[in-house]
Coordinates of C-alpha atoms in Angstrom, one line a residue:
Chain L
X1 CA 46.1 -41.5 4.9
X2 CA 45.8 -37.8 4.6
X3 CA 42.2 -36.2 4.0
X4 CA 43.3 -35.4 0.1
X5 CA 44.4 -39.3 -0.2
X6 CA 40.7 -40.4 0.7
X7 CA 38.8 -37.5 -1.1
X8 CA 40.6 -38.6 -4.2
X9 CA 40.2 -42.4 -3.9
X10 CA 36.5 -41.8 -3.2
X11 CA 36.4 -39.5 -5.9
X12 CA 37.2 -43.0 -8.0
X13 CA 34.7 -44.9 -6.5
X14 CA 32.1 -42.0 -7.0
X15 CA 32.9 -42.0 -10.9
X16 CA 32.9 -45.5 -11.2
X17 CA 29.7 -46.3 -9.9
X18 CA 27.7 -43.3 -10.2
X19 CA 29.5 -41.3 -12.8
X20 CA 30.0 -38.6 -10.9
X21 CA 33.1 -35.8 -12.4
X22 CA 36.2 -36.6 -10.2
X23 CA 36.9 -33.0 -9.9
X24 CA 33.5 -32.2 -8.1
X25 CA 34.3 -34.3 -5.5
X26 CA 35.2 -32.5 -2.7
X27 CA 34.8 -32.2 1.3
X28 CA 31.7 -29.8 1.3
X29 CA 29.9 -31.7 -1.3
X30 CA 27.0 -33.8 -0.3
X31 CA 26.0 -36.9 -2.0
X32 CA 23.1 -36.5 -3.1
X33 CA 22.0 -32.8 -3.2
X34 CA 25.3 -32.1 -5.5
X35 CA 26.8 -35.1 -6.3
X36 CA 23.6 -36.4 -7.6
X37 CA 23.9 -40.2 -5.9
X38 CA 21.0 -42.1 -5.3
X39 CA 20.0 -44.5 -2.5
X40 CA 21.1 -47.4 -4.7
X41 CA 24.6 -45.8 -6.1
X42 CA 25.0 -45.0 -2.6
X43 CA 24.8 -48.8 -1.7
X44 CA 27.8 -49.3 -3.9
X45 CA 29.8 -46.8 -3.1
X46 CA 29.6 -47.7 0.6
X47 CA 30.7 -51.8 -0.7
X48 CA 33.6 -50.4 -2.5
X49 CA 34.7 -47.8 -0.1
X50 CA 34.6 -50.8 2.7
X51 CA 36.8 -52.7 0.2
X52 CA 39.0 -49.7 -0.6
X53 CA 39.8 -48.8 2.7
X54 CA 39.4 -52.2 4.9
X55 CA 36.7 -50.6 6.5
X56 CA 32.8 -51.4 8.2
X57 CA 30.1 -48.7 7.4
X58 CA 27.1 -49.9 9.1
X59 CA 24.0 -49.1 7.8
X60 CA 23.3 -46.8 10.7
X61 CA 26.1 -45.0 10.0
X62 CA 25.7 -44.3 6.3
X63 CA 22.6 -42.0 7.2
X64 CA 24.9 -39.7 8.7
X65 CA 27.1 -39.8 6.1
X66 CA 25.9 -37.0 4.3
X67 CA 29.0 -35.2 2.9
X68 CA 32.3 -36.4 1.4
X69 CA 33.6 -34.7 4.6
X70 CA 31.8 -37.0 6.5
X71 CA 32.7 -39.7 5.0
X72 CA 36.6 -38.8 5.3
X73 CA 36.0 -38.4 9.2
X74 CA 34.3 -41.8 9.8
X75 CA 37.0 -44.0 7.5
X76 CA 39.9 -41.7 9.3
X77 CA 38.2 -42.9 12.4
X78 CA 37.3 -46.6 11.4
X79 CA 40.7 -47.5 9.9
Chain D
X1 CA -12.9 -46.4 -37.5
X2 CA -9.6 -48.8 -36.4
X3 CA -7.0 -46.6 -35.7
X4 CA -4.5 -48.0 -38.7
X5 CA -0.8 -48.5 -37.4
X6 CA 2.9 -47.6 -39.4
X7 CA 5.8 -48.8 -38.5
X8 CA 8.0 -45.2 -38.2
X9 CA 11.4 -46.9 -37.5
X10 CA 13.7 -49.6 -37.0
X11 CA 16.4 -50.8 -34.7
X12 CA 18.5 -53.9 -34.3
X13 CA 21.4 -55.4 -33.0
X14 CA 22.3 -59.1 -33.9
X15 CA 24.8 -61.1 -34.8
X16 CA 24.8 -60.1 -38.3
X17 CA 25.3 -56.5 -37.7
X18 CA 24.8 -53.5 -34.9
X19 CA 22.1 -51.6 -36.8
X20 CA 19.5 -52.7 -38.9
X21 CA 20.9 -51.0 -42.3
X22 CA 24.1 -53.2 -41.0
X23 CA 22.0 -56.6 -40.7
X24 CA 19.8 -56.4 -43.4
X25 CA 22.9 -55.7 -45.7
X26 CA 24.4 -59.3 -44.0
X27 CA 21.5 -61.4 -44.4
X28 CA 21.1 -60.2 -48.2
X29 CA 24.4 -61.4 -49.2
X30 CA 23.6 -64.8 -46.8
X31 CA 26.2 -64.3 -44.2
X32 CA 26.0 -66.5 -41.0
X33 CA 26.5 -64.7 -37.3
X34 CA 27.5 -68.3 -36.0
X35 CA 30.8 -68.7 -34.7
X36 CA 32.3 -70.8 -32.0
X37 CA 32.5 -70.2 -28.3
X38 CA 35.6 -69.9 -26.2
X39 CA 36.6 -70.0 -23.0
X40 CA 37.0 -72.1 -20.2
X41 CA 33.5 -72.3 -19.2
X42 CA 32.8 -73.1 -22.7
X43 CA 34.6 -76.5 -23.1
X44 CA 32.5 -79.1 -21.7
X45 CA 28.9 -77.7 -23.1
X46 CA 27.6 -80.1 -25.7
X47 CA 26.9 -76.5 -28.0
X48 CA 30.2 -74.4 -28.4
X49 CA 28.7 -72.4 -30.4
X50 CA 26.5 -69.5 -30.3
X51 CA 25.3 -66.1 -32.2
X52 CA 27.4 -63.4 -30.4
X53 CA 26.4 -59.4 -31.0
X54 CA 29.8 -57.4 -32.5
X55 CA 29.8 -54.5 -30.2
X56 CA 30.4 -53.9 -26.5
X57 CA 27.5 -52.6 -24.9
X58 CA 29.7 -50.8 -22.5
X59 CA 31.1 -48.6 -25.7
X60 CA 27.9 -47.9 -27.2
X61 CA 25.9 -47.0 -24.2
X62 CA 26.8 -44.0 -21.3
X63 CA 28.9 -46.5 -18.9
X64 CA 27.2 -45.5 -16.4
X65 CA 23.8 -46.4 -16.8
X66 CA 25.4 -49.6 -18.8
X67 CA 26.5 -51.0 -15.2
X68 CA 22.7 -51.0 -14.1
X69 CA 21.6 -52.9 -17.0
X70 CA 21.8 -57.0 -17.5
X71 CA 23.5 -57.4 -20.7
X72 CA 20.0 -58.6 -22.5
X73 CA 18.5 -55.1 -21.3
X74 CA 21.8 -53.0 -22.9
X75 CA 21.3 -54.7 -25.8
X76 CA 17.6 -53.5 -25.8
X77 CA 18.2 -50.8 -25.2
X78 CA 20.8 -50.2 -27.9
X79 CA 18.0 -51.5 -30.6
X80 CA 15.6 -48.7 -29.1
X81 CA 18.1 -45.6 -29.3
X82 CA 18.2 -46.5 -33.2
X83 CA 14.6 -47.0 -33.5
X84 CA 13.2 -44.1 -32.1
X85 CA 16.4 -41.9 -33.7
X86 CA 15.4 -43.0 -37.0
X87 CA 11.6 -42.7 -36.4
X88 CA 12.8 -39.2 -36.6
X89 CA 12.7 -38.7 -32.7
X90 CA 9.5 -37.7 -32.4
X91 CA 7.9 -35.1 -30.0
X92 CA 5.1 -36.5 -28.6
X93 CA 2.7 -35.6 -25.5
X94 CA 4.8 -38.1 -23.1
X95 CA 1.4 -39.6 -21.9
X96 CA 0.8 -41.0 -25.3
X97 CA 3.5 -42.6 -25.8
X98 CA 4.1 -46.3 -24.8
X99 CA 6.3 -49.4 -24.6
X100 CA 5.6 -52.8 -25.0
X101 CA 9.2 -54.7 -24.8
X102 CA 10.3 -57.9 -23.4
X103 CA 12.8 -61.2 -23.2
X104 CA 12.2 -64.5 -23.4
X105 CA 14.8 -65.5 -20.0
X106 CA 15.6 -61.9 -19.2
X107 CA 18.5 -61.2 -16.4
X108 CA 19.9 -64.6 -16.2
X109 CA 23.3 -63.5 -16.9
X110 CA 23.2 -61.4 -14.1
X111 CA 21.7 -63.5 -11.7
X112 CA 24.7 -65.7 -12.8
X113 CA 27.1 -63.9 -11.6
X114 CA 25.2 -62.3 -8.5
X115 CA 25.1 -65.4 -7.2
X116 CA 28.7 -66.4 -7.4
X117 CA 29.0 -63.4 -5.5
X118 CA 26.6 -64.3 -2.8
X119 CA 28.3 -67.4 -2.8
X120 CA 32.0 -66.2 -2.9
X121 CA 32.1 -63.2 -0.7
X122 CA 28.7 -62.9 1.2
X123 CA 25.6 -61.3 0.9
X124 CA 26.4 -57.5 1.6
X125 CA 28.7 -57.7 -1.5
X126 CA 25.1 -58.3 -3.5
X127 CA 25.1 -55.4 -5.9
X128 CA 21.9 -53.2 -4.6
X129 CA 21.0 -53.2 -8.9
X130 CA 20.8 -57.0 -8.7
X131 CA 16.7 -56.6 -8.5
X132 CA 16.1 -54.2 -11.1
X133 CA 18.5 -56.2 -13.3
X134 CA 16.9 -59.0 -13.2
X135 CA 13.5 -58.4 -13.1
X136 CA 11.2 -59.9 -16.1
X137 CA 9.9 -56.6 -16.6
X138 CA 13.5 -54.4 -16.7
X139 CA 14.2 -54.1 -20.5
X140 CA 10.6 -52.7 -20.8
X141 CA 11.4 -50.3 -17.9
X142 CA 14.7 -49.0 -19.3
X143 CA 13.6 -48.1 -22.5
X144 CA 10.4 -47.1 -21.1
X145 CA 13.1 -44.8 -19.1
X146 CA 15.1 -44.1 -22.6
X147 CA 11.9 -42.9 -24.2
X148 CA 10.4 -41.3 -21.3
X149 CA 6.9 -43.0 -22.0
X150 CA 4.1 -42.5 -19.5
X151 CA 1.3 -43.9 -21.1
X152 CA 1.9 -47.8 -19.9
X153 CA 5.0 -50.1 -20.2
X154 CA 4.4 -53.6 -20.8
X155 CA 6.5 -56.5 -20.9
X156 CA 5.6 -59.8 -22.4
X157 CA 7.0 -62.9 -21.8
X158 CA 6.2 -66.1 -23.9
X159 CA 9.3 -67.8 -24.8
X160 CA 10.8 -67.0 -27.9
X161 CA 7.1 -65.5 -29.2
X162 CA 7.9 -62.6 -26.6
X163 CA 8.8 -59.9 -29.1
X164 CA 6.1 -60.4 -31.5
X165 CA 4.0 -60.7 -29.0
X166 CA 5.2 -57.3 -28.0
X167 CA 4.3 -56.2 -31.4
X168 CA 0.7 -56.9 -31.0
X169 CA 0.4 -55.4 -27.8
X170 CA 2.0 -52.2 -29.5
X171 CA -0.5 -52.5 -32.2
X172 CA -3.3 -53.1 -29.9
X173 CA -2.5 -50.0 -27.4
X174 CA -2.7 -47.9 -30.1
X175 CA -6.0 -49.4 -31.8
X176 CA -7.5 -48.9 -28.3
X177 CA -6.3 -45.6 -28.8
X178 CA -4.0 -45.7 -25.4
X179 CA -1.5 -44.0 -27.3
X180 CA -0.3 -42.3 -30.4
X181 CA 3.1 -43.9 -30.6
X182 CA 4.7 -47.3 -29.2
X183 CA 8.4 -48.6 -28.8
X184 CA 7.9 -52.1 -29.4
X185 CA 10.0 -55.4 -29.7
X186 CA 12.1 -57.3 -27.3
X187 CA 15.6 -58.6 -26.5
X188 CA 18.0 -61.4 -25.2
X189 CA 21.3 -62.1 -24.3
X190 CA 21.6 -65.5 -22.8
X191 CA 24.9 -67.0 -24.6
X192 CA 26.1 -68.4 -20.7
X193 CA 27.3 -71.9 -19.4
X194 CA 23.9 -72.7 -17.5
X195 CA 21.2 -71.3 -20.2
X196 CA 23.1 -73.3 -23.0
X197 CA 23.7 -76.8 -20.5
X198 CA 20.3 -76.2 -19.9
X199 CA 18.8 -76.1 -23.7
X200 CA 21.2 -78.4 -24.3
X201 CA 20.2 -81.0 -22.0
X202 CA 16.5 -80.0 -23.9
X203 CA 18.3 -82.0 -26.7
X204 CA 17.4 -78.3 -28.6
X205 CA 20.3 -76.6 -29.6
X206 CA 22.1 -78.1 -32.4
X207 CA 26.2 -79.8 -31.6
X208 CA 27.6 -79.2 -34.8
X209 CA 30.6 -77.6 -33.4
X210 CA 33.2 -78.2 -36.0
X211 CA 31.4 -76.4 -38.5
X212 CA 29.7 -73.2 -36.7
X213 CA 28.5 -71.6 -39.9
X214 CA 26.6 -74.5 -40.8
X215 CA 24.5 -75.5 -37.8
X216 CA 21.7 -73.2 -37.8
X217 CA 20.3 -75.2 -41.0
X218 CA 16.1 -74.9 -41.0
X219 CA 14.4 -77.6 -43.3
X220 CA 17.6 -79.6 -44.2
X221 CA 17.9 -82.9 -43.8
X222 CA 20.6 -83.1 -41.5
X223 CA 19.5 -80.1 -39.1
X224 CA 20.2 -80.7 -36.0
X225 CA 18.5 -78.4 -33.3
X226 CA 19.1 -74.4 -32.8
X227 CA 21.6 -72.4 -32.4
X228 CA 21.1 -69.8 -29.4
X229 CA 21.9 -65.9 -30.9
X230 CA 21.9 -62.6 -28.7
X231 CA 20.8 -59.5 -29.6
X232 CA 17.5 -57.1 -29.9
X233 CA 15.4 -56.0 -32.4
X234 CA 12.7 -52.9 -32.4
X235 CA 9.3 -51.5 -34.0
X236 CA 8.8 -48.0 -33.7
X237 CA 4.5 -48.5 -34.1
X238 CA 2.6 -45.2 -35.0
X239 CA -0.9 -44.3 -35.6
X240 CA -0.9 -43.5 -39.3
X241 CA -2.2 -40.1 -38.9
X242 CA 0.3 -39.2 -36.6
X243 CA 2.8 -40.1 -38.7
X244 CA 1.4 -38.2 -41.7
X245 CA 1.1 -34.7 -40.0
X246 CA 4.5 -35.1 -38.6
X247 CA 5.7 -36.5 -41.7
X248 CA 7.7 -39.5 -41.1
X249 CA 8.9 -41.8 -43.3
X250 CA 6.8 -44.5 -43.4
X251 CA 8.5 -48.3 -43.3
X252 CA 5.1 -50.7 -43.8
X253 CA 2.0 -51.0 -42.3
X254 CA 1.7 -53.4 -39.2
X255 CA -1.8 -54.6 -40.3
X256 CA -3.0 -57.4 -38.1
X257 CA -1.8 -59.5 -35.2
X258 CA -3.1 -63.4 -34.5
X259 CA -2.3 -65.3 -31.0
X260 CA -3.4 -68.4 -29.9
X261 CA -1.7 -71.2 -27.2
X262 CA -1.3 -75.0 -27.8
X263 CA -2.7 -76.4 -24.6
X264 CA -0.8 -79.3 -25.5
X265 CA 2.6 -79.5 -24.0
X266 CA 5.3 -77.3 -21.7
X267 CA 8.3 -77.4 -24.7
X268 CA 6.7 -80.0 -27.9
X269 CA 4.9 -77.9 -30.6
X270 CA 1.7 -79.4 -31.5
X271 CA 2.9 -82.0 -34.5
X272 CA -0.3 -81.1 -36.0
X273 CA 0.8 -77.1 -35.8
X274 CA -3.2 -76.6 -34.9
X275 CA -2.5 -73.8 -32.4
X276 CA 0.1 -72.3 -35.3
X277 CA -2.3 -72.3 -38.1
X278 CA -4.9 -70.7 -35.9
X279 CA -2.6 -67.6 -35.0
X280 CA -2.1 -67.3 -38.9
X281 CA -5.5 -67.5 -39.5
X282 CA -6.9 -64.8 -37.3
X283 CA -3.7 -62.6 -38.2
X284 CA -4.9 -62.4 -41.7
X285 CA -9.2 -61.9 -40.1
X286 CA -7.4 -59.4 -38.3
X287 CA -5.7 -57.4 -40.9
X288 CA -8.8 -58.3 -43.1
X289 CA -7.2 -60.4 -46.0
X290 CA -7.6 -63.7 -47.5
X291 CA -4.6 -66.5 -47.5
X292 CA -4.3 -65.2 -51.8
X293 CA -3.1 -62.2 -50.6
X294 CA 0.2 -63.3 -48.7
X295 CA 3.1 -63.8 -50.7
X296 CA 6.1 -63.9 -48.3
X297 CA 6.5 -65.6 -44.5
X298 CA 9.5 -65.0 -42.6
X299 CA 8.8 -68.4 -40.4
X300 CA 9.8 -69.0 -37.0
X301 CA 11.7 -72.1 -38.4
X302 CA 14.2 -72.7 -36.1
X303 CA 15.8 -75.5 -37.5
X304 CA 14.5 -78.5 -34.9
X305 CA 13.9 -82.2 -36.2
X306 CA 10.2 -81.0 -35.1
X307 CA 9.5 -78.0 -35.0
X308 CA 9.9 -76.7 -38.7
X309 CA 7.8 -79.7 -39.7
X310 CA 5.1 -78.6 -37.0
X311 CA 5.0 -75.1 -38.8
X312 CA 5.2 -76.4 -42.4
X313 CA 2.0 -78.3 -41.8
X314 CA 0.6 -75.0 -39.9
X315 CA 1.3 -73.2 -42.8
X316 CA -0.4 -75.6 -45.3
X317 CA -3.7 -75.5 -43.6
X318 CA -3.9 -71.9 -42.7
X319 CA -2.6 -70.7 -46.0
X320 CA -3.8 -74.1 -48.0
X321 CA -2.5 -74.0 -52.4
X322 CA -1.6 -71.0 -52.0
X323 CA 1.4 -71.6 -50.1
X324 CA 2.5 -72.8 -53.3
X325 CA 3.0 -69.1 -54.6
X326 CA 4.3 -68.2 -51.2
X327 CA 8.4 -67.5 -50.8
X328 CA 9.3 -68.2 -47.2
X329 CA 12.2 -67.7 -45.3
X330 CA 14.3 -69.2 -42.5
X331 CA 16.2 -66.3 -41.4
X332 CA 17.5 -67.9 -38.3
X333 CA 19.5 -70.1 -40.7
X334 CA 21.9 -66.4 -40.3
X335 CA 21.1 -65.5 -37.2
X336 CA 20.8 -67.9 -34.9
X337 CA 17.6 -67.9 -32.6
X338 CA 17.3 -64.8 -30.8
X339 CA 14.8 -66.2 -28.8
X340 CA 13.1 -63.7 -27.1
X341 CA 14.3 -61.0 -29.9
X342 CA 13.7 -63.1 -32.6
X343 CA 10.2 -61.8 -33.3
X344 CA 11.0 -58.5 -33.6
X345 CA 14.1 -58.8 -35.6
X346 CA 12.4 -60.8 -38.0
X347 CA 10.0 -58.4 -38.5
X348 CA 12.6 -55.8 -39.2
X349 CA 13.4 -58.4 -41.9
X350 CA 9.6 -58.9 -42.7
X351 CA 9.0 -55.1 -43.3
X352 CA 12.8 -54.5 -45.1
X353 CA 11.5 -57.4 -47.7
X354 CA 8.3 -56.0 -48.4
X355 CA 10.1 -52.9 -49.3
X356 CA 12.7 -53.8 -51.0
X357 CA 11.2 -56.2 -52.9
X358 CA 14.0 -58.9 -51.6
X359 CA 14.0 -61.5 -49.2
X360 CA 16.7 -62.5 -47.0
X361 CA 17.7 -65.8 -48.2
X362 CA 17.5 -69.3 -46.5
X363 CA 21.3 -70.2 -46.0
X364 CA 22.4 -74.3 -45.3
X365 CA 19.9 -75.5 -47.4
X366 CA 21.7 -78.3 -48.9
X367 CA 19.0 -80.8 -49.1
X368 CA 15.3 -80.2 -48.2
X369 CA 13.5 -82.0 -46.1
X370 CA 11.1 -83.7 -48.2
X371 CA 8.4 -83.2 -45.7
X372 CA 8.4 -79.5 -46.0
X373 CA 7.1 -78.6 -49.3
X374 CA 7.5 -75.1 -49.3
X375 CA 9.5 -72.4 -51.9
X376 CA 12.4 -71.5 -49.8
X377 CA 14.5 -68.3 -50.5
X378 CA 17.8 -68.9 -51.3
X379 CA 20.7 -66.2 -52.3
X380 CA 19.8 -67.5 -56.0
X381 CA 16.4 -66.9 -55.9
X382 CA 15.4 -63.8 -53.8
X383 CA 13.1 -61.4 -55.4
X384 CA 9.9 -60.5 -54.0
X385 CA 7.4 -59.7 -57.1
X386 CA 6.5 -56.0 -57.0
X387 CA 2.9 -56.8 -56.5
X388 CA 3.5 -58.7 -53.6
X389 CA 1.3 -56.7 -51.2
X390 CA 1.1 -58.4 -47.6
X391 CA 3.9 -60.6 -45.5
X392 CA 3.8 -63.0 -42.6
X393 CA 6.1 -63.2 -39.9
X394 CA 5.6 -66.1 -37.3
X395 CA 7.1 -66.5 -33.8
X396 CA 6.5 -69.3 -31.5
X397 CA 7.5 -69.9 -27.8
X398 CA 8.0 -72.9 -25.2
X399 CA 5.0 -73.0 -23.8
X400 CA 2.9 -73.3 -26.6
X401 CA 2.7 -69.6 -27.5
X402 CA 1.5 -68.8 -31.5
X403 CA 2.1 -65.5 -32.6
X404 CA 1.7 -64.2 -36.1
X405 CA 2.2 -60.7 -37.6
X406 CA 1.0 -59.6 -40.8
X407 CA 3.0 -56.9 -42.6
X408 CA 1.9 -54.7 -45.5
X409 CA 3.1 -52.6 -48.3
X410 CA 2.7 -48.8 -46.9

């Protein structure tokens, strides 16, 4: 999957659970300073991200997960 | 002085209707919410029926915030956005403003279907919501949330007295003079395959699943049990004052609250209805009026072999011969029983009928129960004399829970 495949598909996930405007989701962006996702909406989009993309986040791993940049590195890397 | 208490503005969503305007037009013209249940899950319940709201939550409410709701807290919370809009929205100092909001069985729904979860794809599927879904005290968080109140939430639980129990805590945090302005009432949305098998198995809820429109039947002969409803219903209490200088409209006065508990059994009523007439009674000390001046009760009535038989004998010895000039009404005959919302919603009736002059009739009333001597309001006979002055609205809960409300002309 390219990097704009998995931006976009979070993007999704990001709307559907936290309401968050598809077309502010991008690889800079961090979750919760300007995405506006809390602790608990981050909980869920970590599930449905591990479903989307037949991935394992680990806890420990969703700490560092601070940007949607990070994110796209760690599933690129998991999957 | 006692602080004296309005009621500012109402809210409700029930099967009759998604607004109050919308309900109280329905129960007028004696429609019935009742209709029958479908669905797989549905067809080996002894009850297929039920009292369903006519809205999706999910289109009324921002779809986000929806998802972190159990249904019986989006249907709150829906009641509570009408409320407090028609109460004119009032600006208010934040830290005087409170809610007192609850559910008779609260997130069950939700717990439902976390569990199948748990069960069906493990436990780190468990939505992280699940707890603040489900917890007793969640509808009075959310719209304590909607409102943005800061001077105390509160949520009551007693049955199906919850929400009129609500009501009196509203009335008493402002007598107390905790606050200036109170979102009260309560909510529930319970219509699922374990809460009916398990009022069912009660032998409560009425099987007349042929004829949906005709099971919720208070005082008839051939009732049967209840019928469980869904939906919310909501007070928007003010200090009269406070409603003056800021000049809302002004629905009825909320002027006194009685409670009192059974200490007889978990789920029987009292047969003698000694804990009932005892709520009535210091409802009316409260408010400061004699049993002469009540001319209307909205009864809890729910339309058990015992229970409206428990409350017609309550009635007679708290309000003695002059229940005989008193016009009471079963409105849960329409509506099903809202159990935990049912308090409040029938005070939305209580105050409407006051006002109006008109009381929502008694529908199914075929053949009364000879027991129950009591002037029931039919579609026929409806009218509230204009000097009618003061109203009672009575709620009672498993548990043994007595709650009565008295309502009065503004």
């Amino acid at each position: 999957m390219t990097d704009e495949q998995i931006i976009s598909d979070l993007a999704v996930i990001l709307n559907e659970v936290a309401g968050v405007d598809q077309t502010k989701v991008s690889s800079d962006k961090s979750f919760l300073d300007d995405l506006e996702v809390d602790s608990l909406s981050m909980v869920e989009v970590v599930m449905a991200a591990e479903d989307k993309f037949g991935v394992k986040i680990p806890d420990e791993e969703v700490k560092n997960l601070r940007t949607v940049g990070d994110a796209v590195s760690f599933i690129k890397k998991a999957s | 002085m006692t602080r004296r208490v309005v009621v500012t503005g109402i809210g409700a969503i029930t099967p009759l209707g998604s607004s109050a305007p919308e309900t109280w037009k329905n129960a007028l013209a004696g429609k019935s919410g009742i209709v029958n249940i479908t669905g797989d899950w549905t067809k080996d319940l002894a009850a297929q029926i039920a009292g369903l709201v006519l809205v999706d939550p999910f289109e009324v409410l921002d779809r986000v915030s929806a998802r972190r709701m159990d249904r019986s807290t989006q249907l709150g919370v829906i009641a509570v956005k009408e409320a407090w809009a028609d109460s004119g929205s009032p600006e208010i100092d934040k830290k005087r403003l409170g809610v007192f909001f609850g559910t008779g069985i609260g997130g069950l729904s939700t717990i439902l279907e976390q569990y199948d979860i748990l069960n069906s794809r493990g436990p780190d599927r468990v939505n992280p919501m699940t707890v603040p879904m489900i917890m007793p005290n969640s509808a009075a968080a959310m719209v304590g949330l909607e409102v943005g109140a800061q001077a105390g939430v509160h949520s009551p639980v007693s049955a199906c007295a919850t929400s009129a129990e609500a009501i009196a805590g509203g009335l008493e945090m402002i007598r107390n003079n905790r606050a200036d302005i109170v979102v009260a009432g309560g909510t529930e949305a319970c219509v699922n395959r374990l809460a009916i098998a398990a009022f069912a198995s009660m032998r409560a809820l009425s099987t007349r699943n042929d004829d949906p429109e005709k099971a919720s039947r208070p005082y008839d002969t051939n009732r049967d049990g209840f019928v469980m409803a869904e939906g919310a219903g909501t007070l928007i209490l003010e200090e009269e004052q406070h409603a003056i200088k800021r000049g809302a409209k002004i629905y009825g006065v909320l002027a006194g609250a009685g409670m009192s508990s059974d200490g007889y059994h978990i789920a029987a009523p009292e047969p003698e209805g000694k804990g009932a007439t005892r709520a009535m009674q210091f409802a009316m000390q409260d408010a400061g009026i004699k049993p002469e001046n009540i001319s209307h009760v909205n009864a809890h009535a729910t339309s058990t072999p015992v229970g409206d038989i428990a409350e017609f004998k309550a009635l007679s010895a708290a309000l003695g011969k002059n229940l005989n000039d008193v016009i009471v009404t079963a409105t849960k005959s329409m509506t099903g029983h809202l159990l935990g919302g049912a308090g409040a919603v029938e005070s939305v009736f209580t105050l409407l009928a006051l006002k109006n002059n008109l009381i929502p009739p008694t529908i199914n009333l075929d053949s009364q129960d000879e027991q129950i001597k009591v002037n029931v309001a039919t579609i026929n006979n409806n009218s509230l004399p204009n000097s009618a002055t003061h109203a009672l609205n009575n709620s009672f809960g498993f548990g043994g829970h007595n709650v009565s409300l008295v309502f009065a002309k503004n």
